[in-house]
Amino acid sequence: MSFNGLAQYASYLGDRGDLTRVRCRVSPLLEITEIADRLVKNGGRALFFEDTGTAFPLLINAFASDSRMAGAMGRSSLDDAGEEILSLIESVSEARSLSGKLSKLPQMMQLLRLAPVRKRGRGECQEVVMTDPDLDTLPVLKCWPHDAGRFITLPLVHTRHPATGKTNLGMYRMQVMGKDVTGMHWHRHKTGARHFEAWKKRGERMPVTVTLGGDPVYTYAATAPLPEDMSEYLLAAFLRRRRITLVRCLTNDLWVPADSDIVIEGYVDPAEPPVTEGPFGDHTGFYSLADLYPRFHVTCITHRRNAVYPATVVGVPPMEDAWMGKATEKIFFAPIKLAIAPEIRELHMPVAGVAHNLVIVSIEKRYPGQGLKVLSALFGAGQMMLSKYIIVVSSNVSVTDYPAVAEALFGNVRFDTDLLLTRGPLDVLDHSSDRFSMGGKMGIDATVKLPEERTGEYHSLPLFPLTDEDITSDIITGMRTMAGHSLPLAVLAIRKPPQGLDMRHFATSLPSSLTTAGTVIVAVDEGADADDPGMVTWLVTGNSDPTRDLYRLDSGALFIDATSKTNSLPAFPREWPNVVCSDRETIDLVDRRWSEYGIGEFVTSPSLRLLPLVRPGKASVESVSNTSL
């Protein structure tokens, strides 16, 4: 099943009772974000805003459920796509002889017949042509209060390598900086950035075209972790079981899907100095701060007559991108398993880990050291290289059963032998490392240990080593323990003094009742909800660098500093970003207007839980010593 544009997909969702149409005027500046955030975090429907103050309606939360993700791919479920890919890969890899491989040719030829086809003339996406392009005609969102401006959040960016002619479809946010100028936020690890460097070496302008909408499977394909030279449109055709028709752009030599909703053509000139882009409230739940990126010049905008503007909002998880991540787990599990570590049985990226900060895998363990072997393999594999924390458990543990994973971690891990600390590349959005896009990583071997892996007796699991005793301290403002759940874990809420705090010294001065062998103590900022495992996991994996912020105490306990590094000693060398959430004014506006939207029972703003974590400053946190607090 395929969809000819977003209007058709919206109708499909509406027929299934999975979409609400908002008919009153709603502003793209902060208001739509606050509404969408409330619904996506509470299992709400997709939203179709009919009156955005522009000529274009806006669709958001279109992927924020398993059924919507499957529907966007033209599937009844995501499992069948993963199983189809697994079957194809296994059938080819298991064919050892030449005759065996030849017998698989019909399957491979069927895949090749899904390659995109180029059409002469114009497509639906070029029914209306704006020769004097103006991005202000689009309902581009300003998502969060400290964003630098309005951002196109679901752009499908088409680029081509100047020498090889290989094309790429990526997704890189675009800050609108004028009626025909945006930033182009492609990271150094992305194919678009590599194409840019190739054009720069040639001293030539780089053609770039951005499409919005079309069949929703294109949006997913642009985010998929494909090998660099594999066409994203081949994946899209495979998923929807129908090849893609491309048409040539009007002002550059790139080809785009004929059924796109909106096409923004242009170029990036490598001879121009980069432009300051950001801040932006990002999918990590923190602002990505201002940096230098190329400038994209718009030469033409075309669109179909019934065009719909697609948008998404990212921020503190869970957000819409979480369901895209779940789809990737299912669809790309087979290639990861077969190419990297065949012993892997399950792979999962918890929502709280914002994809790259936390990965849990289970393995069929057969020999000593196998858990560490898998950890080493994953830290060097494709986009998995950006992972920060990876936990490996035995195959009897479900990777989505978090209590079972925690039990395996505390029951099977010795801090002196089962933690693999290393350094390597990190996502450029990671804010916790001392150096940009590089920092510490930790692998945790929580598999059941074989006799050869034991060096002496395991520590006995301390069932109730902690108490909820009051701690008289100006620094520790609260404590939660998991002693009642037989887990040796304590979460401390910390208020750092204006003169700063040496967290290593603080950790070694904790009372002995907290630091028995095998215990894990986590420090978070005052204002965090220590009773919410998801929030604690998000803060631990986002705010810590394992090689700097994890301390093994002499007592045998492990201390994790998951606090903001503002006012930490020694001083953190980079700016520290603020937490992403709505401001009071926007929250109150949506509260007042809720009944006008016609979207059902009132939903409280998720930002109310986050406001206590927001520190003085704007997108970046000011030092407490420089404020009146």
mmCIF file of N, CA and C in Angstrom, residues 9 25 31 58 107 156 185 222 249 324-325 337 375 391 405 420 429 489 563:
data_model
loop_
_atom_site.group_PDB
_atom_site.id
_atom_site.type_symbol
_atom_site.label_atom_id
_atom_site.label_comp_id
_atom_site.label_asym_id
_atom_site.label_seq_id
_atom_site.Cartn_x
_atom_site.Cartn_y
_atom_site.Cartn_z
ATOM 1 N N TYR A 9 -2.693 10.309 3.123
ATOM 2 C CA TYR A 9 -2.322 9.619 4.365
ATOM 3 C C TYR A 9 -3.152 10.133 5.537
ATOM 4 N N ARG A 25 -7.841 28.587 14.267
ATOM 5 C CA ARG A 25 -6.474 29.023 13.947
ATOM 6 C C ARG A 25 -5.552 28.741 15.130
ATOM 7 N N GLU A 31 2.788 27.417 19.977
ATOM 8 C CA GLU A 31 1.498 26.863 20.378
ATOM 9 C C GLU A 31 1.301 25.442 19.857
ATOM 10 N N LEU A 58 -1.209 21.736 8.388
ATOM 11 C CA LEU A 58 -0.014 21.120 8.974
ATOM 12 C C LEU A 58 -0.395 19.803 9.636
ATOM 13 N N GLN A 107 14.739 -13.627 -6.240
ATOM 14 C CA GLN A 107 14.459 -12.716 -5.129
ATOM 15 C C GLN A 107 15.238 -11.423 -5.278
ATOM 16 N N LEU A 156 13.418 16.441 3.850
ATOM 17 C CA LEU A 156 14.068 15.319 3.179
ATOM 18 C C LEU A 156 15.089 15.916 2.211
ATOM 19 N N HIS A 185 21.906 21.956 8.700
ATOM 20 C CA HIS A 185 22.526 21.364 9.883
ATOM 21 C C HIS A 185 22.902 19.900 9.637
ATOM 22 N N ALA A 222 14.469 8.426 5.069
ATOM 23 C CA ALA A 222 15.521 9.446 5.223
ATOM 24 C C ALA A 222 16.241 9.319 6.561
ATOM 25 N N CYS A 249 14.109 18.289 -10.933
ATOM 26 C CA CYS A 249 13.852 19.614 -10.380
ATOM 27 C C CYS A 249 13.917 20.675 -11.487
ATOM 28 N N MET A 324 9.870 6.095 15.416
ATOM 29 C CA MET A 324 10.757 5.842 14.277
ATOM 30 C C MET A 324 11.914 4.952 14.723
ATOM 31 N N GLY A 325 12.417 5.212 15.931
ATOM 32 C CA GLY A 325 13.494 4.377 16.464
ATOM 33 C C GLY A 325 13.057 2.937 16.662
ATOM 34 N N LYS A 337 22.441 -8.195 13.316
ATOM 35 C CA LYS A 337 22.680 -9.530 13.862
ATOM 36 C C LYS A 337 23.636 -10.334 12.973
ATOM 37 N N LEU A 375 30.173 -6.425 23.078
ATOM 38 C CA LEU A 375 30.291 -4.997 23.380
ATOM 39 C C LEU A 375 31.330 -4.340 22.484
ATOM 40 N N ILE A 391 24.363 -2.317 27.281
ATOM 41 C CA ILE A 391 24.211 -3.389 28.264
ATOM 42 C C ILE A 391 23.943 -4.684 27.517
ATOM 43 N N VAL A 405 16.109 -6.603 33.350
ATOM 44 C CA VAL A 405 17.436 -6.123 32.975
ATOM 45 C C VAL A 405 18.162 -5.573 34.204
ATOM 46 N N LEU A 420 33.277 -2.342 30.699
ATOM 47 C CA LEU A 420 34.235 -2.040 29.639
ATOM 48 C C LEU A 420 34.207 -0.547 29.372
ATOM 49 N N LEU A 429 25.493 15.949 19.058
ATOM 50 C CA LEU A 429 24.559 16.573 19.997
ATOM 51 C C LEU A 429 24.847 16.198 21.444
ATOM 52 N N LEU A 489 20.212 0.510 44.975
ATOM 53 C CA LEU A 489 20.302 1.739 44.183
ATOM 54 C C LEU A 489 19.756 2.900 44.983
ATOM 55 N N THR A 563 24.443 14.914 37.207
ATOM 56 C CA THR A 563 24.018 16.299 37.372
ATOM 57 C C THR A 563 24.514 17.150 36.214
#
